[in-house]
Coordinates of C-alpha atoms and ligand atoms in Angstrom, one line a residue:
M1 CA 9.2 27.3 -30.6
T2 CA 7.9 24.8 -33.8
I3 CA 8.0 21.4 -33.0
D4 CA 8.0 18.1 -35.3
R5 CA 5.2 17.0 -32.4
S6 CA 4.4 13.2 -33.3
K7 CA 8.7 12.9 -33.7
F8 CA 8.8 14.1 -30.3
A9 CA 6.7 11.8 -28.9
A10 CA 8.0 8.8 -30.7
D11 CA 11.3 9.6 -30.1
I12 CA 9.6 10.2 -26.0
L13 CA 8.6 6.9 -26.5
S14 CA 11.0 5.0 -27.5
S15 CA 13.6 6.0 -25.0
L16 CA 11.0 4.6 -22.9
G17 CA 11.2 1.4 -24.4
I18 CA 7.7 2.4 -26.4
D19 CA 6.3 1.1 -29.9
S20 CA 3.8 2.4 -31.1
V21 CA 1.6 0.2 -30.8
N22 CA 1.0 -1.3 -27.6
P23 CA -0.3 -4.3 -25.6
G24 CA -2.0 -2.7 -22.6
A25 CA -1.4 -4.5 -19.9
F26 CA 1.0 -5.9 -17.8
D27 CA 1.3 -8.2 -15.0
G28 CA 5.1 -8.7 -14.7
T29 CA 4.7 -9.8 -18.8
W30 CA 3.5 -7.4 -21.5
I31 CA 0.4 -9.7 -21.9
D32 CA -0.6 -9.8 -25.6
T33 CA -3.7 -8.3 -25.7
Q34 CA -5.9 -9.1 -28.9
G35 CA -9.0 -6.2 -27.9
E36 CA -9.9 -2.8 -30.1
T37 CA -7.1 -0.1 -30.9
L38 CA -7.1 2.6 -28.9
T39 CA -5.5 5.6 -30.1
S40 CA -3.9 8.0 -27.8
K41 CA -4.6 12.4 -29.4
D42 CA -2.6 15.1 -29.3
P43 CA -5.3 17.6 -27.6
S44 CA -2.9 20.5 -28.9
T45 CA -3.7 19.2 -32.1
G46 CA -5.7 16.3 -32.3
E47 CA -3.3 14.2 -33.9
V48 CA -2.6 10.6 -33.1
L49 CA 0.6 10.6 -30.7
A50 CA 0.4 6.2 -30.9
S51 CA -2.2 3.3 -29.8
V52 CA -2.7 0.7 -27.2
R53 CA -4.8 -2.7 -27.9
L54 CA -7.5 -2.8 -25.9
A55 CA -7.6 -5.4 -23.1
S56 CA -10.2 -8.1 -22.3
A57 CA -12.1 -9.5 -19.2
S58 CA -10.0 -12.2 -19.1
D59 CA -6.7 -10.4 -19.4
Y60 CA -7.7 -8.6 -16.5
E61 CA -8.6 -13.0 -15.0
Q62 CA -4.6 -12.6 -15.6
V63 CA -3.0 -9.9 -14.1
A64 CA -5.5 -10.0 -11.1
T65 CA -4.3 -14.0 -10.5
S66 CA -1.1 -12.3 -10.8
T67 CA -1.4 -9.7 -9.0
V68 CA -2.7 -11.5 -5.8
K69 CA 0.3 -13.7 -6.1
A70 CA 3.0 -10.9 -5.6
F71 CA 0.9 -9.7 -3.0
K72 CA 1.7 -12.8 -0.5
E73 CA 5.0 -12.8 -1.4
W74 CA 6.1 -8.9 -0.7
R75 CA 3.6 -8.5 2.5
T76 CA 6.3 -10.7 3.9
W77 CA 9.0 -8.2 2.7
T78 CA 9.7 -5.8 5.9
A79 CA 8.3 -1.9 5.5
P80 CA 12.0 -0.7 4.9
A81 CA 12.9 -3.1 2.6
R82 CA 9.7 -2.6 0.5
G83 CA 11.0 1.8 1.2
E84 CA 14.3 0.9 -0.8
V85 CA 12.5 -0.2 -4.0
V86 CA 9.7 3.0 -4.1
R87 CA 12.9 4.7 -3.3
C88 CA 14.2 3.4 -6.7
I89 CA 11.6 4.2 -8.2
S90 CA 11.9 7.7 -7.3
D91 CA 15.3 8.0 -8.4
A92 CA 14.7 6.2 -12.0
L93 CA 11.4 9.1 -12.6
R94 CA 14.6 11.7 -12.0
E95 CA 16.3 10.2 -14.9
H96 CA 13.3 10.4 -16.9
K97 CA 12.4 13.9 -15.6
E98 CA 12.4 15.1 -19.0
A99 CA 10.8 13.2 -21.2
L100 CA 7.9 12.0 -18.6
G101 CA 7.6 15.8 -18.6
H102 CA 7.1 16.1 -21.6
L103 CA 4.9 13.0 -22.7
V104 CA 2.7 14.2 -20.0
S105 CA 2.9 18.1 -22.1
L106 CA 1.6 16.1 -25.5
E107 CA -0.6 13.1 -23.9
V108 CA -3.1 15.4 -21.4
G109 CA -1.8 18.9 -23.2
K110 CA -0.2 20.6 -19.7
V111 CA 2.7 23.3 -19.7
T112 CA 5.6 22.2 -19.9
S113 CA 6.1 22.9 -16.2
E114 CA 3.0 21.6 -15.5
G115 CA 4.1 18.3 -16.5
L116 CA 7.6 17.9 -15.3
G117 CA 5.7 19.2 -12.1
E118 CA 3.8 16.3 -12.2
V119 CA 6.8 14.1 -13.0
Q120 CA 8.2 16.2 -10.1
E121 CA 5.4 15.4 -7.7
M122 CA 5.4 11.7 -8.0
I123 CA 9.5 12.1 -7.5
D124 CA 8.5 14.1 -4.3
M125 CA 5.5 11.3 -3.3
G126 CA 8.6 8.7 -3.5
D127 CA 10.9 10.2 -0.8
L128 CA 7.4 10.9 1.7
A129 CA 6.4 7.1 0.4
V130 CA 10.7 6.4 2.0
G131 CA 10.4 7.8 5.0
M132 CA 6.4 6.3 6.0
S133 CA 8.4 2.7 5.5
R134 CA 9.5 3.7 8.3
Q135 CA 6.9 5.2 10.7
L136 CA 4.0 2.8 9.9
Y137 CA 3.1 3.6 13.7
G138 CA 0.7 1.6 16.0
K139 CA -0.3 2.5 19.1
T140 CA 0.2 1.2 22.8
M141 CA -2.4 1.5 25.5
H142 CA -2.7 0.3 28.8
S143 CA -4.4 -2.9 30.1
E144 CA -7.4 -2.9 32.1
R145 CA -6.2 -5.9 33.2
P146 CA -3.6 -7.4 35.9
Q147 CA -0.2 -7.9 34.3
H148 CA -1.6 -7.5 29.6
R149 CA -0.4 -5.3 27.1
M150 CA -1.9 -4.5 24.6
Y151 CA -1.6 -2.6 21.1
E152 CA -2.1 -1.9 17.7
Q153 CA -0.1 -3.2 15.1
W154 CA -1.0 -2.7 11.0
H155 CA -0.4 -5.4 8.3
P156 CA -0.9 -5.0 5.1
L157 CA -4.4 -4.9 3.1
G158 CA -3.6 -6.9 0.5
P159 CA -3.9 -6.2 -3.7
V160 CA -5.3 -2.8 -4.5
G161 CA -7.7 -1.6 -7.4
I162 CA -6.1 2.6 -7.9
I163 CA -8.4 3.4 -11.1
T164 CA -7.3 7.6 -12.3
A165 CA -9.1 10.5 -14.0
F166 CA -6.8 12.1 -16.9
N167 CA -6.0 15.3 -15.6
F168 CA -3.2 14.2 -13.7
P169 CA -2.2 11.0 -15.5
V170 CA 0.5 9.7 -13.2
A171 CA 0.9 11.7 -10.1
V172 CA -1.9 10.1 -8.3
W173 CA -0.8 6.2 -9.6
A174 CA 2.2 7.5 -7.1
W175 CA -0.3 8.9 -4.2
N176 CA -1.3 5.5 -4.8
A177 CA 1.0 3.0 -5.8
F178 CA 4.4 4.2 -3.6
V179 CA 2.3 4.2 0.0
A180 CA 0.4 1.3 -1.3
A181 CA 3.5 -0.7 -2.0
I182 CA 5.5 0.4 1.6
S183 CA 2.1 -0.5 3.2
G184 CA 3.1 -3.5 1.7
D185 CA 0.2 -4.4 -0.6
S186 CA 0.3 -4.8 -4.9
M187 CA -1.9 -3.3 -7.3
I188 CA -3.5 -2.9 -10.8
W189 CA -3.9 0.2 -11.9
K190 CA -6.4 1.0 -14.0
P191 CA -5.2 4.6 -16.0
S192 CA -7.3 6.5 -17.3
P193 CA -9.2 5.7 -21.4
K194 CA -8.0 9.6 -22.5
S195 CA -3.7 9.1 -21.5
P196 CA -2.5 5.3 -22.0
L197 CA 0.5 6.7 -22.6
T198 CA 2.2 8.1 -19.2
A199 CA 1.2 4.6 -17.8
L200 CA 2.5 3.0 -20.0
A201 CA 5.8 4.2 -19.9
V202 CA 5.3 4.4 -15.5
T203 CA 4.7 0.8 -15.9
K204 CA 7.5 0.6 -17.8
I205 CA 9.9 2.5 -15.3
A206 CA 7.8 0.7 -12.2
Q207 CA 9.2 -2.5 -13.9
R208 CA 12.2 -2.6 -14.2
V209 CA 13.8 -1.5 -11.3
L210 CA 10.9 -4.1 -9.2
K211 CA 13.2 -6.3 -11.8
E212 CA 16.4 -5.1 -10.6
N213 CA 15.2 -5.4 -6.5
N214 CA 14.5 -9.0 -7.1
A215 CA 11.2 -7.8 -6.3
P216 CA 7.6 -9.6 -6.7
N217 CA 5.4 -7.8 -9.7
I218 CA 3.3 -5.9 -7.6
F219 CA 2.7 -3.2 -10.0
N220 CA 0.6 -4.0 -12.9
M221 CA -1.2 -1.8 -15.1
I222 CA -4.2 -2.8 -17.0
I223 CA -6.4 -0.3 -20.1
G224 CA -9.3 -2.0 -21.6
T225 CA -13.3 0.2 -21.3
D226 CA -15.4 0.7 -18.1
A227 CA -18.4 -1.9 -18.4
E228 CA -15.2 -4.3 -19.4
V229 CA -12.4 -3.9 -17.6
G230 CA -13.0 -1.4 -15.6
E231 CA -16.5 -3.1 -13.5
T232 CA -15.0 -7.1 -13.6
L233 CA -11.9 -5.0 -11.4
I234 CA -14.6 -2.8 -9.0
H235 CA -16.5 -6.2 -8.7
D236 CA -13.6 -8.3 -7.5
R237 CA -13.4 -9.4 -4.5
R238 CA -9.4 -10.5 -4.0
F239 CA -9.3 -6.4 -4.2
P240 CA -10.2 -5.4 -0.5
L241 CA -10.0 -0.9 -1.7
I242 CA -10.4 0.3 -4.6
S243 CA -8.5 4.0 -5.0
A244 CA -10.8 5.6 -6.9
T245 CA -9.9 8.8 -8.6
G246 CA -12.3 10.8 -11.5
S247 CA -15.4 12.4 -11.3
V248 CA -18.9 12.4 -8.8
R249 CA -20.9 10.0 -11.2
M250 CA -17.9 7.6 -11.4
G251 CA -17.3 7.6 -7.1
R252 CA -21.2 6.9 -6.5
H253 CA -21.3 4.2 -8.7
V254 CA -17.7 2.6 -7.9
G255 CA -18.6 3.6 -4.3
T256 CA -21.8 1.5 -4.0
V257 CA -19.9 -1.9 -5.6
V258 CA -17.7 -1.8 -3.6
A259 CA -19.7 -1.0 -0.4
E260 CA -22.6 -3.9 -1.4
R261 CA -19.5 -6.4 -1.4
L262 CA -18.4 -4.9 2.3
G263 CA -14.8 -3.5 0.5
R264 CA -13.3 0.0 1.3
S265 CA -12.6 2.4 -1.6
L266 CA -11.2 5.5 -1.5
L267 CA -12.9 8.3 -3.9
E268 CA -11.1 11.3 -4.8
L269 CA -14.1 13.1 -6.8
G270 CA -14.8 16.6 -8.0
G271 CA -14.6 20.2 -6.2
N272 CA -16.4 23.6 -7.0
N273 CA -13.7 25.4 -5.2
G274 CA -14.1 28.9 -3.9
V275 CA -12.4 32.1 -2.6
V276 CA -13.4 33.7 -0.4
V277 CA -11.7 37.9 -1.2
L278 CA -12.3 40.6 2.2
D279 CA -11.9 43.8 1.1
D280 CA -8.5 43.8 3.4
A281 CA -7.1 41.7 1.1
D282 CA -3.8 42.5 -0.3
P283 CA -5.3 42.2 -4.3
D284 CA -1.7 42.4 -5.9
L285 CA -1.6 38.7 -4.1
A286 CA -4.9 37.5 -4.2
L287 CA -5.1 37.9 -8.6
R288 CA -1.9 35.8 -8.8
A289 CA -3.4 33.3 -6.9
I290 CA -6.9 33.5 -8.6
A291 CA -5.7 33.6 -12.2
F292 CA -3.5 30.9 -11.4
A293 CA -5.9 28.4 -9.8
A294 CA -9.0 29.3 -12.3
A295 CA -7.3 29.0 -15.2
G296 CA -4.0 27.1 -14.9
T297 CA -4.1 23.8 -16.2
S298 CA -6.6 25.6 -18.3
G299 CA -9.5 24.6 -15.8
Q300 CA -8.8 21.3 -15.5
R301 CA -7.4 20.2 -12.0
C302 CA -10.4 18.9 -8.9
T303 CA -9.5 22.3 -7.5
T304 CA -9.7 24.4 -9.7
N305 CA -10.8 27.6 -8.1
R306 CA -14.8 27.9 -10.0
R307 CA -16.7 30.2 -7.9
L308 CA -15.2 34.0 -6.7
F309 CA -16.7 35.1 -3.4
L310 CA -15.8 39.0 -3.7
Q311 CA -16.6 41.4 -1.0
K312 CA -18.5 44.7 -2.4
G313 CA -15.6 46.8 -1.9
I314 CA -12.9 45.2 -3.5
A315 CA -14.9 43.9 -6.1
A316 CA -15.0 46.0 -8.6
Q317 CA -11.0 46.5 -9.0
L318 CA -10.7 42.3 -8.7
K319 CA -12.8 41.9 -11.6
E320 CA -11.6 44.6 -13.5
R321 CA -7.6 42.9 -13.3
L322 CA -8.9 39.8 -12.8
K323 CA -10.2 41.0 -16.7
G324 CA -7.6 41.9 -18.0
A325 CA -4.8 39.2 -16.3
F326 CA -7.2 36.9 -18.4
A327 CA -7.2 38.3 -21.7
S328 CA -3.4 38.9 -21.5
M329 CA -2.6 35.2 -21.0
T330 CA -1.2 33.1 -23.6
V331 CA -3.9 29.9 -24.8
G332 CA -1.7 27.9 -27.3
D333 CA 1.2 24.9 -27.6
P334 CA 2.1 23.4 -24.0
L335 CA 5.3 22.6 -25.0
D336 CA 6.2 26.1 -26.4
E337 CA 8.1 28.6 -23.0
G338 CA 5.5 31.5 -21.6
T339 CA 2.4 29.8 -23.1
L340 CA 0.3 29.3 -19.6
V341 CA -3.1 27.5 -21.1
G342 CA -2.5 24.7 -22.8
P343 CA -6.3 23.3 -24.2
L344 CA -8.5 21.1 -23.3
I345 CA -8.7 17.3 -23.5
D346 CA -11.1 16.9 -26.2
Q347 CA -13.7 18.6 -27.7
D348 CA -16.4 17.2 -25.5
A349 CA -14.4 19.3 -23.2
S350 CA -14.5 22.1 -25.1
D351 CA -18.7 21.3 -25.6
G352 CA -19.3 20.6 -22.1
M353 CA -17.8 24.5 -21.6
M354 CA -19.5 26.0 -24.2
R355 CA -22.8 24.7 -23.1
A356 CA -22.3 25.7 -19.6
L357 CA -21.5 29.4 -20.8
E358 CA -24.8 29.4 -22.8
A359 CA -26.3 27.5 -19.2
A360 CA -25.2 30.7 -17.6
R361 CA -26.8 32.7 -19.8
E362 CA -29.5 31.6 -20.2
Q363 CA -30.5 32.0 -15.8
G364 CA -29.2 35.5 -16.1
A365 CA -24.8 35.8 -15.8
T366 CA -23.1 37.7 -17.4
V367 CA -19.5 36.2 -19.3
L368 CA -17.5 39.4 -18.7
C369 CA -14.0 38.0 -20.6
G370 CA -13.5 35.3 -22.8
G371 CA -15.8 32.7 -23.3
S372 CA -14.9 31.5 -26.4
T373 CA -12.8 28.2 -28.5
V374 CA -9.3 29.6 -30.1
D375 CA -9.7 29.3 -33.5
R376 CA -6.3 26.8 -34.1
D377 CA -6.5 22.8 -33.5
G378 CA -6.9 21.1 -31.0
F379 CA -9.6 22.3 -27.9
F380 CA -8.2 25.4 -27.4
V381 CA -10.6 28.0 -25.1
E382 CA -10.2 30.9 -23.6
P383 CA -10.3 31.8 -19.6
T384 CA -13.5 32.5 -19.0
L385 CA -14.5 35.2 -16.2
V386 CA -18.3 35.4 -15.2
E387 CA -20.7 37.6 -13.0
A388 CA -23.3 35.7 -11.5
H389 CA -25.0 34.5 -8.4
W390 CA -25.0 31.8 -6.6
T391 CA -27.6 30.3 -6.3
M392 CA -28.1 30.3 -10.5
P393 CA -27.8 26.2 -10.8
I394 CA -25.1 26.1 -13.3
T395 CA -22.7 27.3 -10.3
I396 CA -23.3 24.1 -8.5
D397 CA -21.7 22.0 -11.4
E398 CA -18.4 21.5 -11.8
T399 CA -17.9 22.1 -15.4
F400 CA -14.6 21.1 -16.1
A401 CA -12.4 24.0 -18.0
P402 CA -11.9 27.3 -16.7
I403 CA -14.5 29.8 -15.9
L404 CA -14.0 31.2 -12.9
Y405 CA -18.6 32.1 -11.9
A406 CA -17.2 35.8 -9.4
F407 CA -20.3 36.7 -6.7
E408 CA -20.4 40.1 -4.6
F409 CA -21.0 39.8 -0.5
E410 CA -21.4 42.2 2.4
D411 CA -20.6 39.9 5.0
L412 CA -18.7 37.3 5.7
N413 CA -21.2 35.2 6.8
E414 CA -23.1 35.4 4.7
A415 CA -19.9 34.4 1.9
I416 CA -19.6 31.3 3.8
E417 CA -23.1 30.2 3.8
A418 CA -23.5 30.3 0.0
H419 CA -19.7 29.0 0.1
N420 CA -20.8 25.7 1.7
S421 CA -24.0 25.5 0.0
V422 CA -22.1 23.3 -3.0
P423 CA -22.5 19.7 -2.7
Q424 CA -19.1 19.1 -3.3
G425 CA -16.3 19.8 -0.8
L426 CA -12.7 19.5 -2.0
S427 CA -10.8 22.8 -2.3
S428 CA -11.4 26.5 -0.3
A429 CA -9.4 29.4 0.2
I430 CA -9.7 33.3 2.5
F431 CA -7.9 36.0 1.3
T432 CA -7.8 38.5 4.4
S433 CA -5.0 40.8 6.9
N434 CA -7.6 40.2 9.2
L435 CA -6.6 37.3 11.7
Q436 CA -9.4 37.0 13.2
A437 CA -11.6 36.7 9.5
A438 CA -9.3 33.9 8.6
E439 CA -10.1 32.3 11.8
R440 CA -13.2 32.1 11.6
F441 CA -13.2 30.1 7.8
L442 CA -10.9 27.2 9.4
S443 CA -13.1 26.6 12.9
A444 CA -15.5 24.5 12.6
T445 CA -18.2 26.5 11.4
G446 CA -16.3 27.8 8.3
S447 CA -15.3 26.0 5.1
D448 CA -16.9 22.8 5.3
C449 CA -13.9 21.5 2.8
G450 CA -10.9 19.1 2.5
I451 CA -8.8 21.7 1.8
A452 CA -8.8 25.6 3.3
N453 CA -5.9 28.1 2.8
V454 CA -5.3 32.1 3.9
N455 CA -3.8 33.4 1.1
I456 CA -3.1 31.2 -1.5
G457 CA -5.2 29.4 -4.2
T458 CA -7.1 26.3 -4.5
S459 CA -4.8 24.4 -5.9
G460 CA -1.4 22.8 -6.0
A461 CA -0.9 21.6 -2.8
E462 CA 1.4 19.8 -1.6
I463 CA 2.5 15.6 -1.0
G464 CA 3.1 16.5 3.1
G465 CA -0.8 16.4 3.9
A466 CA -3.4 14.5 3.4
F467 CA -4.8 14.9 0.1
G468 CA -8.6 14.8 -0.6
G469 CA -13.1 16.1 0.2
E470 CA -16.1 16.2 2.1
K471 CA -19.3 15.3 0.7
E472 CA -19.9 14.7 -3.3
T473 CA -15.8 15.0 -3.1
G474 CA -16.1 11.7 -2.0
G475 CA -14.4 11.4 1.3
G476 CA -10.6 9.3 0.6
R477 CA -7.4 11.1 1.5
E478 CA -4.0 10.1 0.0
A479 CA -0.6 10.6 0.1
G480 CA 0.4 12.3 3.0
S481 CA 0.4 12.9 6.5
D482 CA -1.5 9.4 7.9
S483 CA -3.9 8.2 4.7
W484 CA -1.5 5.4 4.5
K485 CA -3.4 3.7 7.3
A486 CA -6.8 3.7 4.1
Y487 CA -4.1 1.1 2.7
M488 CA -2.8 -1.5 6.2
R489 CA -5.2 -3.5 8.2
R490 CA -5.6 -2.1 11.9
Q491 CA -5.2 -5.2 14.9
T492 CA -5.4 -5.2 18.4
C493 CA -3.3 -6.7 20.4
T494 CA -3.9 -7.9 24.2
I495 CA -1.1 -10.5 25.7
N496 CA -1.5 -12.0 28.9
Y497 CA 2.0 -12.6 30.4
G498 CA 0.9 -12.9 33.8
E499 CA -0.5 -16.5 35.1
D500 CA -4.5 -15.8 35.7
L501 CA -6.9 -15.2 33.9
P502 CA -9.2 -11.9 34.7
L503 CA -12.0 -10.5 32.0
A504 CA -12.6 -6.8 30.4
Q505 CA -15.1 -5.6 32.7
G506 CA -15.0 -7.4 35.4
V507 CA -17.2 -10.3 34.2
K508 CA -16.9 -13.3 36.2
F509 CA -17.2 -16.8 34.0
D510 CA -15.3 -19.4 36.3
V511 CA -15.3 -23.1 35.5
Ligands
NAD601 P1 -14.3 10.6 -15.2 O1 -14.8 9.5 -14.0 O2 -14.9 9.9 -16.6 O3 -12.9 8.7 -15.3 C1 -12.1 8.4 -13.8 C2 -11.5 7.2 -14.1 O4 -12.8 6.3 -13.8 C3 -11.4 7.0 -15.4 O5 -10.1 6.1 -15.4 C4 -12.4 6.5 -16.1 O6 -11.9 4.9 -16.7 C5 -12.9 5.1 -14.8 N1 -14.4 4.7 -14.6 C6 -15.5 5.2 -15.6 N2 -16.1 4.0 -15.0 C7 -16.2 3.4 -14.5 C8 -16.3 2.3 -14.3 N3 -17.5 2.1 -14.2 N4 -15.5 1.5 -13.7 C9 -14.6 1.2 -13.4 N5 -13.8 2.6 -13.8 C10 -14.5 3.7 -14.4 O7 -13.3 11.7 -14.7 P2 -12.3 12.6 -15.9 O8 -12.4 12.6 -16.8 O9 -11.1 11.7 -16.3 O10 -11.5 13.5 -14.7 C11 -12.0 14.5 -14.2 C12 -12.8 14.7 -12.9 O11 -11.8 13.8 -12.2 C13 -12.6 16.0 -12.4 O12 -14.6 15.5 -12.1 C14 -12.6 16.3 -11.2 O13 -12.7 16.8 -10.4 C15 -12.0 14.6 -10.6 N6 -10.8 14.3 -9.6 C16 -10.3 14.5 -9.2 C17 -9.8 14.1 -7.9 C18 -9.3 14.2 -6.4 O14 -8.4 14.6 -6.0 N7 -10.3 14.3 -6.2 C19 -8.0 14.3 -8.6 C20 -7.6 14.5 -10.4 C21 -9.3 14.0 -11.2

């Protein structure tokens, strides 16, 4: 399919109420920001899709003040009433799923099914948050003192700062924003400067729903530089929680700044995800899962499979089949049906991949297939399989591109030790038909990651579980399970319904 991409983008943007040059801050009204112009470029062509005027520190102050004000009202709404507003946003996203999904494909280069899938993830997240709004449970405990009752309750925490990465430009906002909203928090979203249009589009949709529900402006947004706007947000003591998704480098800095003011940070950082394949694995299943996890989204998922541990008996066969699978993948326009691998986000990402491969070769690794850029406009690269050893320093870094390092091992203990030897700890998987081996991988002495799978790959998590990882991945958990607790404050309450005043631990203090 050949389409006029800029017209397609303009049509989508105008259907969502976005002009060709937009202000970059929203606090209930669109603020007339006067900063430099940031252009959003289509990574498939390098062509400009639309522009945004960056916000300044004084624009930030306006948005922050209004976010604090919105919190004061929103926290008085009941949690189910807050859930009802999120339900309406899920419905609005259903209405705009196709337009928004295509905008994700245009702005960050995801293939169509993944662009639509990302919007579906927001919808699912909204539906989950609606249920959560009636399940913000506290525990009741028995008091040691007669005629006393003790319980815990959860209150809204405060205004929240949400910093997101380019590679999930809208879903990660939803993971945070919908849970924060039902928890009673207002928020400022600082999206990646590489994906401003999808952030504008989502904010427009959320804004409309807030208005229709007479709700305060809890979903605010600001697009500015890291130095001016990002730094101001993370230092701002009015924001007790900063949730930041991105690189380890960014998280180390944000975590330090927020800790210094004794705030809370929720960090979702880089991964270096490993798959272990034992000789008794189903090779067809392993092949399909690894191919998607390693090359899907052009290797730009935090959960992308970057390290592959193959047991000696299955190694040659799987490497050969992976070479074939990688070579047969259609790399090209993400909007074309049949494309499996879209572009990298920009020239820097493509250069970074080539530098990593050069380093790998210098360290003694062999490129088995791929390894080059694709000769066309945009930032396309070939899915690449590299034969390496896990002690090579390059395999310890997260290179945000489709490079899969394959290693060989003899026994499972050796593989688990090597698997856990990297600083990151996000996602992991084992392929085996042996129950004992699978359970060994999931045990306390097995994978050290926040996510551990059996006979499925490392990427494509469902929102029902808590998502996140250990070590330099930052320790944060977002989305499902009890991750709502990060967005609320816990209060322990003791009620004396008797006429005496017994003290805990038998202490006497009679006056
Ligand atoms: P990045 O670290 O370059 O940027 C992420 C965000 O941080 C952007 O919005 C950026 O503007 C902001 N930022 C950077 N410096 C800042 C500062 N000083 N103050 C405030 N904000 C600042 O990451 P990226 O290239 O956009 O995304 C790719 C990275 O994100 C990869 O490492 C990937 O693994 C990671 N990621 C992790 C998860 C997860 O859930 N663990 C999910 C998606 C992406």
